[in-house]
Tab-separated table of C-alpha atoms and ligand atoms in Angstrom:
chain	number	residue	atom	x	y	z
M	1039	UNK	CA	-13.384	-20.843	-40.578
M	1040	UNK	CA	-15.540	-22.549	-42.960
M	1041	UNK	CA	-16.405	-20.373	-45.960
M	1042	UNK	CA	-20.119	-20.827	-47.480
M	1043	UNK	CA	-21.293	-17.582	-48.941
M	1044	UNK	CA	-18.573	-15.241	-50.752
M	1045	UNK	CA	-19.863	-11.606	-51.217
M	1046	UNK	CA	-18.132	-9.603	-54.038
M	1047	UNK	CA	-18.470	-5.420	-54.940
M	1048	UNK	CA	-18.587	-4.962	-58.351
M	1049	UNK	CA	-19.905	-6.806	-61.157
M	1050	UNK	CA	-17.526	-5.244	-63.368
M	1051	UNK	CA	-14.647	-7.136	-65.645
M	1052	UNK	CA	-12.747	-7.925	-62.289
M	1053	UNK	CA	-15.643	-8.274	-59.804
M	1054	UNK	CA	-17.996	-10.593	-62.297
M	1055	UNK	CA	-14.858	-12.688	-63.236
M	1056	UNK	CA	-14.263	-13.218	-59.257
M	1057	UNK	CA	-18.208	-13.951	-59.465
M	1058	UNK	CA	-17.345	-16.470	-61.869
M	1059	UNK	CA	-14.567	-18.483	-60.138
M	1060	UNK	CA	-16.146	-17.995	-56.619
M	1061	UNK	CA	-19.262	-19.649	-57.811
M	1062	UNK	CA	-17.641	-22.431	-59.734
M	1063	UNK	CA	-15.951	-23.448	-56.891
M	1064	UNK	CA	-19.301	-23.726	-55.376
M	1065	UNK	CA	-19.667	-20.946	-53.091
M	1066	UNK	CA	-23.279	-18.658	-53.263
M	1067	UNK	CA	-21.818	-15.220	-54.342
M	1068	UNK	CA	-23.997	-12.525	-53.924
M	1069	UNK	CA	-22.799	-9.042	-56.559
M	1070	UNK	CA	-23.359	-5.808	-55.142
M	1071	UNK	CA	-23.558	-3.162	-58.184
M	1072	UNK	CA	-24.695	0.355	-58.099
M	1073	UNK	CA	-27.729	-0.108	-60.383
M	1074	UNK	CA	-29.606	-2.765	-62.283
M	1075	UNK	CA	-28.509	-1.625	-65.435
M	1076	UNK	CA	-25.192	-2.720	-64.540
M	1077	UNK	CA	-26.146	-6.183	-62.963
M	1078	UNK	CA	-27.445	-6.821	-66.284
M	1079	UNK	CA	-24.231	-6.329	-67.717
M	1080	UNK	CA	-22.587	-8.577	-65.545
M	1081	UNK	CA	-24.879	-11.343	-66.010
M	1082	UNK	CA	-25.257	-10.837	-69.961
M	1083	UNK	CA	-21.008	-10.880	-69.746
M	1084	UNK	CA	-20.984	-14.193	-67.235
M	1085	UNK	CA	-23.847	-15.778	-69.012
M	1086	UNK	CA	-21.619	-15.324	-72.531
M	1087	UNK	CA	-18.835	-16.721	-70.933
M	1088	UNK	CA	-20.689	-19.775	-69.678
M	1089	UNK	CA	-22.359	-20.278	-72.715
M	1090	UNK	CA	-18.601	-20.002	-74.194
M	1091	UNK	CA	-17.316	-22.755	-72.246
M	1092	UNK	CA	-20.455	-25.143	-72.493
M	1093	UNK	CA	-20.127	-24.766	-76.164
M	1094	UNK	CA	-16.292	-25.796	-75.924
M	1095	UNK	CA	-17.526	-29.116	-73.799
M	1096	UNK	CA	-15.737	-28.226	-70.945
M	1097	UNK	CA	-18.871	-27.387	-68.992
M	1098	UNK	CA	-22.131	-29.415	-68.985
M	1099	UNK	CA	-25.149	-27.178	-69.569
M	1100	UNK	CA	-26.431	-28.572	-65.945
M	1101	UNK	CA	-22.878	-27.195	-64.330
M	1102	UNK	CA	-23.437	-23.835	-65.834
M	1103	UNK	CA	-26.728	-23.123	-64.761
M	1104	UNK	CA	-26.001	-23.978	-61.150
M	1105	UNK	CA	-23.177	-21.882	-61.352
M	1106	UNK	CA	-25.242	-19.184	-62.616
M	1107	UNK	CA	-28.154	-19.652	-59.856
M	1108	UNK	CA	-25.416	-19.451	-57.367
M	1109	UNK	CA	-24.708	-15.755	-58.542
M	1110	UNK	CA	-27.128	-13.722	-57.203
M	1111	UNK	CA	-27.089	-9.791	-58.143
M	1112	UNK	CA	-28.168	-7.290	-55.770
M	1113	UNK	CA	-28.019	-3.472	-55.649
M	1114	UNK	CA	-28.302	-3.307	-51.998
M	1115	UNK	CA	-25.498	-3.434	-49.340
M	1116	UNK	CA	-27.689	-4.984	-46.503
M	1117	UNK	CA	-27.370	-8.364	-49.145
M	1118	UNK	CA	-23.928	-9.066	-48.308
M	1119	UNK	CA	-24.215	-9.245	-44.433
M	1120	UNK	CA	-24.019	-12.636	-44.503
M	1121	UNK	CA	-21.016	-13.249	-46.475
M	1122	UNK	CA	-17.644	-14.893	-44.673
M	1123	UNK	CA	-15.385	-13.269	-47.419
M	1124	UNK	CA	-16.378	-9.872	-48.968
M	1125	UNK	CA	-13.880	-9.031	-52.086
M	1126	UNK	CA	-14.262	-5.553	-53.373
M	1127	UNK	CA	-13.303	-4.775	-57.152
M	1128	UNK	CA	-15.361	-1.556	-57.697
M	1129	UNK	CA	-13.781	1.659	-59.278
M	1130	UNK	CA	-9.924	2.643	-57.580
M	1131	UNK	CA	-11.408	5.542	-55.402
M	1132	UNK	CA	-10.018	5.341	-52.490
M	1133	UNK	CA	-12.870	7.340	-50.895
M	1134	UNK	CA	-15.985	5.539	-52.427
M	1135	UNK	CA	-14.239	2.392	-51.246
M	1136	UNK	CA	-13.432	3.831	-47.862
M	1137	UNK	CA	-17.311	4.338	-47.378
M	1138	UNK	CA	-18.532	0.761	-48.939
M	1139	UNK	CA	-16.301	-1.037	-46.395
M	1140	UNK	CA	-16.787	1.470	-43.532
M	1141	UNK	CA	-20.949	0.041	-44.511
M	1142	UNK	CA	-19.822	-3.448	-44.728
M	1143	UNK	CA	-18.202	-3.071	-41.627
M	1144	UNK	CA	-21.669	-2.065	-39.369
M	1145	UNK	CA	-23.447	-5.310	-41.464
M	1146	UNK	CA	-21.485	-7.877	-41.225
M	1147	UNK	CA	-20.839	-10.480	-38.323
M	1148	UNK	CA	-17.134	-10.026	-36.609
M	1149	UNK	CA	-16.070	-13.459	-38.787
M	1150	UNK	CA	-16.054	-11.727	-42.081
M	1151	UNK	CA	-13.051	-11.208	-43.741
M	1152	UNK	CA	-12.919	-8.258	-45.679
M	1153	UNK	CA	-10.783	-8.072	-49.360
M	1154	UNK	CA	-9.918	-5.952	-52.079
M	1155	UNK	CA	-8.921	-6.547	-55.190
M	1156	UNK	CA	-7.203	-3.001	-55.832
M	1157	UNK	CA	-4.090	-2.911	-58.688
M	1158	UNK	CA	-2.331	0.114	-56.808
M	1159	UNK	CA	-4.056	1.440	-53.715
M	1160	UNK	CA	-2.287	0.736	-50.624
M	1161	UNK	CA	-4.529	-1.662	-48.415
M	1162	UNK	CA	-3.946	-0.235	-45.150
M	1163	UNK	CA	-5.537	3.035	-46.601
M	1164	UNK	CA	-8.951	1.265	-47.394
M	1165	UNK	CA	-8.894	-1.406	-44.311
M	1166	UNK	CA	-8.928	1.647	-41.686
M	1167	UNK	CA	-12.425	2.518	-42.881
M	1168	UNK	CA	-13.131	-0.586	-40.787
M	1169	UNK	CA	-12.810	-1.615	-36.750
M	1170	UNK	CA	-11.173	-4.811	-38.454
M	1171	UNK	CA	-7.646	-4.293	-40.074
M	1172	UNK	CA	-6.718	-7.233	-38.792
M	1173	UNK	CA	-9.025	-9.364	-40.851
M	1174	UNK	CA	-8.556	-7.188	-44.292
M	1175	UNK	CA	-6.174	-7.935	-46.550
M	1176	UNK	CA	-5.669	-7.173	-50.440
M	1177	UNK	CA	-6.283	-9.847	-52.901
M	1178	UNK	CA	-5.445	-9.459	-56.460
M	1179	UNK	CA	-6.703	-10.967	-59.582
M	1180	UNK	CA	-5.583	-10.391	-63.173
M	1181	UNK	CA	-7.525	-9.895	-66.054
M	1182	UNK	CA	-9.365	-12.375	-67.384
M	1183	UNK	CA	-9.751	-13.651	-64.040
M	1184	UNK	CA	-11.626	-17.108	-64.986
M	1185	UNK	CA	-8.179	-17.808	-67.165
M	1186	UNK	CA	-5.357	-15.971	-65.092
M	1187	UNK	CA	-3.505	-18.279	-62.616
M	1188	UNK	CA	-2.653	-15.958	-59.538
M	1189	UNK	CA	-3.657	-13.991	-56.597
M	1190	UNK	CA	-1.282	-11.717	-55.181
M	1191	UNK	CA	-2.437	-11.963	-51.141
M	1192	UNK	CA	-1.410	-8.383	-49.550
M	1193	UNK	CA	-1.075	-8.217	-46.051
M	1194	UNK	CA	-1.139	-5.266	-44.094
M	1195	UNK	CA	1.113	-4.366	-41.091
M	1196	UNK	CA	-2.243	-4.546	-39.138
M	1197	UNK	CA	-3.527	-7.948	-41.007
M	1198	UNK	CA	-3.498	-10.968	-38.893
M	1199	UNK	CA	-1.410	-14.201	-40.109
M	1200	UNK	CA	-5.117	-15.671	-40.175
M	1201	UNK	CA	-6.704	-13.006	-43.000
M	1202	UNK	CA	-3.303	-14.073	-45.059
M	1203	UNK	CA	-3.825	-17.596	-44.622
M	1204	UNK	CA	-7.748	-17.386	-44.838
M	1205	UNK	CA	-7.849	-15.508	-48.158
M	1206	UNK	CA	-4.482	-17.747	-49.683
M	1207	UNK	CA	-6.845	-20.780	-48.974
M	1208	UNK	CA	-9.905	-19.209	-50.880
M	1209	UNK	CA	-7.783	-18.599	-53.860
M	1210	UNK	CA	-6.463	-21.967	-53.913
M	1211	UNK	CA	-10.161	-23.209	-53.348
M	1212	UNK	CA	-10.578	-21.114	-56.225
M	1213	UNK	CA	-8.147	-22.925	-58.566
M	1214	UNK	CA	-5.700	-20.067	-58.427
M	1215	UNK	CA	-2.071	-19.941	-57.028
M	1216	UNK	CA	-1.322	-17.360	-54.369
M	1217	UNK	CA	2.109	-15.101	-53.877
M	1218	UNK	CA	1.780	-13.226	-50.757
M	1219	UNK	CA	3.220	-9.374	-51.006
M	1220	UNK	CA	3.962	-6.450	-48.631
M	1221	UNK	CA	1.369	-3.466	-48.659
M	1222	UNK	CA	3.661	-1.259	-51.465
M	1223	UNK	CA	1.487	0.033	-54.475
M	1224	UNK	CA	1.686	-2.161	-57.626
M	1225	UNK	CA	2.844	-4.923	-55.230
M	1226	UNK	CA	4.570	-7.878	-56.806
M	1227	UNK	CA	3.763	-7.645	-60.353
M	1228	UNK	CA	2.182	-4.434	-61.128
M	1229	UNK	CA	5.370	-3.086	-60.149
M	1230	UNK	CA	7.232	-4.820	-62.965
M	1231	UNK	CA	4.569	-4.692	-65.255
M	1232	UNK	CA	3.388	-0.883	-65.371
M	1233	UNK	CA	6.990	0.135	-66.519
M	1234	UNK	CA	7.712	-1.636	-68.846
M	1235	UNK	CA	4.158	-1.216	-70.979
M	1236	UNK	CA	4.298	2.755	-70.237
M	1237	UNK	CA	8.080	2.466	-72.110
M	1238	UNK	CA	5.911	0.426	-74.978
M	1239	UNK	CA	3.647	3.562	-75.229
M	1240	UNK	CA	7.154	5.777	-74.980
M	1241	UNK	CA	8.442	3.813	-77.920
M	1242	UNK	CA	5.298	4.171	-80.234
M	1243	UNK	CA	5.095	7.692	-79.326
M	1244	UNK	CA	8.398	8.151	-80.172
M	1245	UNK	CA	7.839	6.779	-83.534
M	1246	UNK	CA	10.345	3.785	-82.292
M	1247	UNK	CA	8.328	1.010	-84.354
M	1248	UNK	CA	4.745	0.657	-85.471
M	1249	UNK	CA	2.523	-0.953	-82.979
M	1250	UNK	CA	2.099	-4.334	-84.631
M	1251	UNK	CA	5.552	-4.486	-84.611
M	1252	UNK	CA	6.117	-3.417	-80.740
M	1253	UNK	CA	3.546	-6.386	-80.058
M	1254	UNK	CA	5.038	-8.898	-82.628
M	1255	UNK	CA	8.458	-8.061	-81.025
M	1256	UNK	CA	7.283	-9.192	-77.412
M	1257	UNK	CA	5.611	-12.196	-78.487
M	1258	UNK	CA	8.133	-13.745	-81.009
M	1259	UNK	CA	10.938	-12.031	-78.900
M	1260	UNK	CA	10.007	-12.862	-75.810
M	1261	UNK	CA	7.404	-15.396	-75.612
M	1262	UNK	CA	4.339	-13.135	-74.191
M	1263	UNK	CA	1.109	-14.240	-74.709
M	1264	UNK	CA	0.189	-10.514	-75.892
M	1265	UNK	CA	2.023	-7.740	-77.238
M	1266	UNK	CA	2.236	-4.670	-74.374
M	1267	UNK	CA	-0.456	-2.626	-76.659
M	1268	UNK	CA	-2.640	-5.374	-77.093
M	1269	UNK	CA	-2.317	-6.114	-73.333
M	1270	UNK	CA	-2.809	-1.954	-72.814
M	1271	UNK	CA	-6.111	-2.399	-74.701
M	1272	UNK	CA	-6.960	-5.033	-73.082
M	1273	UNK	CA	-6.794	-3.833	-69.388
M	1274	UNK	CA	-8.347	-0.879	-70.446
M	1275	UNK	CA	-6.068	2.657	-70.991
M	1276	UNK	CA	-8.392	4.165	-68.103
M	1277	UNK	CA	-7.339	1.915	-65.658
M	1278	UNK	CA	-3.773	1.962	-66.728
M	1279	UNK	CA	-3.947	5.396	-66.552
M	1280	UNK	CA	-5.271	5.254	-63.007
M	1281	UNK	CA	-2.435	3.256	-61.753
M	1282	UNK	CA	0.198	5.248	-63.192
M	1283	UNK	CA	-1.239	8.537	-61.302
M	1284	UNK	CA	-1.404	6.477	-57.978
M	1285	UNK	CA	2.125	4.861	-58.675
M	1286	UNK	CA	3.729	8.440	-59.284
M	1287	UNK	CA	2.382	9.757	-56.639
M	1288	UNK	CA	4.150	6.905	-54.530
M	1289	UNK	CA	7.208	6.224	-55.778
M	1290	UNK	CA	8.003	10.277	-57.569
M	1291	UNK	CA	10.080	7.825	-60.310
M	1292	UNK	CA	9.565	9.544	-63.910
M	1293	UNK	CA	9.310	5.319	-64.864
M	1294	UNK	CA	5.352	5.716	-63.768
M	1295	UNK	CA	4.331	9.040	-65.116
M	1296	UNK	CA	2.034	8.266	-67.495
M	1297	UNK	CA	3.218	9.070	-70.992
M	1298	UNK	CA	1.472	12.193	-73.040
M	1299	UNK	CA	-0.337	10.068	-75.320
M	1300	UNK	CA	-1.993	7.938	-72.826
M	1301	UNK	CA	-3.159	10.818	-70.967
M	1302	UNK	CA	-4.450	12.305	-74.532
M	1303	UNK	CA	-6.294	8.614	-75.285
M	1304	UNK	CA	-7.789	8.641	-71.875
M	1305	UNK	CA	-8.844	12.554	-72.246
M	1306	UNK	CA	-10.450	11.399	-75.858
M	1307	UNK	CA	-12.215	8.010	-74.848
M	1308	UNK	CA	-9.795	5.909	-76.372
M	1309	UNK	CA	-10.098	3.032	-73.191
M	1310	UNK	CA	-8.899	-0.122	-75.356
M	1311	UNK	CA	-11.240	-2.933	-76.234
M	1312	UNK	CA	-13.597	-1.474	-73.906
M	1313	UNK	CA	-15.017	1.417	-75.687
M	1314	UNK	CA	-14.205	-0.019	-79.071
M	1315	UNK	CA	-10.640	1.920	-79.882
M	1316	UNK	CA	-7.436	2.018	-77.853
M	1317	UNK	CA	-4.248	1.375	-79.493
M	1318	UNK	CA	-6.038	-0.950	-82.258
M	1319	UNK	CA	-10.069	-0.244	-83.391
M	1320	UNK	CA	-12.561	-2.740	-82.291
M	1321	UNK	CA	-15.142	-1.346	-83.991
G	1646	CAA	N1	-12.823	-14.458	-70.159
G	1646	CAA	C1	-12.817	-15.792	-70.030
G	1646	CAA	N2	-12.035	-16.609	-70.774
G	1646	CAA	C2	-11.257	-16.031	-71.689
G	1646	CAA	C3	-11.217	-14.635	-71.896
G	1646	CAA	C4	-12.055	-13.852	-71.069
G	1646	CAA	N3	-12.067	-12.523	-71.184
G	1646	CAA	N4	-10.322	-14.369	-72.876
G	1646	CAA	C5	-9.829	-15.563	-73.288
G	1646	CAA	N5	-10.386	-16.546	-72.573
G	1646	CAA	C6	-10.103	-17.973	-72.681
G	1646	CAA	C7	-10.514	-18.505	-74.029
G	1646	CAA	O1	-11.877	-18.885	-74.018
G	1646	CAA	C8	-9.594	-19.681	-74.202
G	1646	CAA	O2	-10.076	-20.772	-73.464
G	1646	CAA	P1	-9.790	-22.289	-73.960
G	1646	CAA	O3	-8.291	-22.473	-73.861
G	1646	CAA	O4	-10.532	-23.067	-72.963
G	1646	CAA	O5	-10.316	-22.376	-75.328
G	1646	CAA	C9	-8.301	-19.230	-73.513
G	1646	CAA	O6	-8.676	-18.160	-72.628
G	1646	CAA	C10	-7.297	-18.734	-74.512
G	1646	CAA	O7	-7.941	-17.714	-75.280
G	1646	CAA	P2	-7.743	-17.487	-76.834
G	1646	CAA	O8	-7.370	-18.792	-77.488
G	1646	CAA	O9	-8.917	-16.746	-77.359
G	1646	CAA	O10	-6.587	-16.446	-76.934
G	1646	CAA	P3	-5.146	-16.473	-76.311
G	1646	CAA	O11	-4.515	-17.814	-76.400
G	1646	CAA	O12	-4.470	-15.293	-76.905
G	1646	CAA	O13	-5.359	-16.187	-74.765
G	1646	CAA	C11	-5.326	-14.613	-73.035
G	1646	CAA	C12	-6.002	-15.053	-74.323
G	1646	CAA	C13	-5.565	-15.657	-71.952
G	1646	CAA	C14	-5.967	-13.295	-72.640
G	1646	CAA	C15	-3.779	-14.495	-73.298
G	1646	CAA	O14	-3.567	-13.710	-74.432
G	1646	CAA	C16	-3.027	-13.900	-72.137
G	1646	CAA	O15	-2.698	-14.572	-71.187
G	1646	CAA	N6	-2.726	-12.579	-72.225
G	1646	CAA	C17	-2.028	-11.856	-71.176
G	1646	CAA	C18	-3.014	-11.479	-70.106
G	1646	CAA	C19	-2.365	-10.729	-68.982
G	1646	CAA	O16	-1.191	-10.415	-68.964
G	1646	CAA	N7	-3.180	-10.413	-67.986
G	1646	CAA	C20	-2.758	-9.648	-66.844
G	1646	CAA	C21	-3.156	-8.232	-67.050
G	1646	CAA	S1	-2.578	-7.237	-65.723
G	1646	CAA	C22	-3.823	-7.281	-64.625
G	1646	CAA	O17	-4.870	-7.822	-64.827
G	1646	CAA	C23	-3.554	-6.632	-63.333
G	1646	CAA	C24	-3.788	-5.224	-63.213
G	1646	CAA	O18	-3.911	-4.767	-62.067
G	1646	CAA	C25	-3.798	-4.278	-64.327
């Protein structure tokens, strides 16, 4: 199947960053987003990041703007009917992604191959919104996506070997490596990685260490590029805090209940770098 025009939901941190790759590996990417206001936001966050990396030298100017005019922001579904791929990274609600692909599904030709790039939702749950399980699978990127190396490919016991080996191509075409995974929620390495930064929460709640010294600890101790607050702030608390409830509610193993203060942060609009404060101020 040759793959021409990429469609992605959600211009977002995710979904614009999957913009971003898609496009510089020169396929036309067409962003759905829910209003204008937001695919403003997406294209003042991808034009700073261009801008970024034409300023470094490692873009021409002449690169970047073709990358941007292959980005093209739209707030209407109908737009992506004539994408191979569709990757969804809008909000993890299983029912307002249910409906967007159950509307994909009418629009688009029987080719399309149909992705999301949930953390924790299981797959199957979103892909039988569609008459095509067999050509949805999950595919995962990590935040930032234009730096981050992998894609986690998820198939589903209804994907087809095809889907996996479709959307493990696009990654690679996207300068990414793939793992594949099994349809479990957190997959490969939210599974490892949600425990152990809810115990770095634990431990500064508990009055363990400070939190510069949690994060120095991981990244003289242990090499990490971040420490696991930095990295909390980073992701954003919200989302973390998402994860957690749909891990619990999976697994029932006290190592994903979300710890008291990250609920409380959450509750108080304490997100991470997002809204300005998490764990460290921004502001
Ligand atoms: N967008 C694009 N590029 C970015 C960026 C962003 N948001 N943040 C940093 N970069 C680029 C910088 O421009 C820089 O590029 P050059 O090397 O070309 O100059 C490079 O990344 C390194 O950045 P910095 O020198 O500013 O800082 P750093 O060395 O600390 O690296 C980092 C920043 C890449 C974020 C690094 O700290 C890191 O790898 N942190 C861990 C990130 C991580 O674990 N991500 C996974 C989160 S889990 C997830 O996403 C899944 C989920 O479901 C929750």
């Amino acid at each position: 199947m040759e793959i021409k025009r990429i469609g992605v939901a959600g211009f977002g941190l995710m979904g614009g960053g999957i913009a971003q790759v898609a496009a510089q590996a020169g396929y036309q990417v067409n962003v759905l987003e829910a209003s204008d206001v937001f695919i403003e936001k997406g294209y003042a966050a991808l034009d700073a990041n261009l801008a970024k990396s034409v300023h470094k030298g490692k873009m021409s100017q002449a690169d970047a703007d073709g990358l941007r005019n292959r980005v093209i922001g739209t707030t209407s579904v109908k737009d992506l009917s004539g994408c191979d791929v569709v990757i969804e990274a809008i909000i993890e609600n299983l029912d307002i992604k249910r409906k967007l692909f159950a509307e994909l599904d009418a629009l688009c030709p029987p080719h399309t191959l149909f992705a999301s790039n949930t953390s924790s939702l299981q797959i199957i749950e979103i892909a039988t919104a569609t008459k095509r399980a067999d050509r949805f699978v999950g595919m995962h990127f990590f935040n930032p996506v234009p730096v981050m190396k992998l894609v986690e490919v998820i198939s589903t016991i209804q994907s087809s070997p095809e889907a996996a080996r479709i959307a493990t191509e696009l990654a690679t075409a996207m300068g990414k490596t793939a793992i594949q995974a099994k349809d479990r929620a957190g997959f490969v390495v939210n599974l490892l990685l949600v425990p152990y930064l809810l115990d770095a929460i634990r431990a500064f709640e508990s009055g363990l260490a400070t939190r510069e010294d949690i994060d120095t600890g991981m990244v003289l101790g242990c090499g990490h590029p971040m420490g696991p607050l930095t990295l909390l702030d980073m992701i954003g608390l919200d989302t973390i805090y998402s994860i957690t409830g749909i891990m619990f509610d999976e697994f029932k193993d006290p190592k994903y209940a979300a710890p008291p203060l990250l609920k409380q942060m959450v509750k108080a609009g304490f997100y991470g770098r997002k809204s300005g404060k998490g764990f460290y101020d921004y502001r």
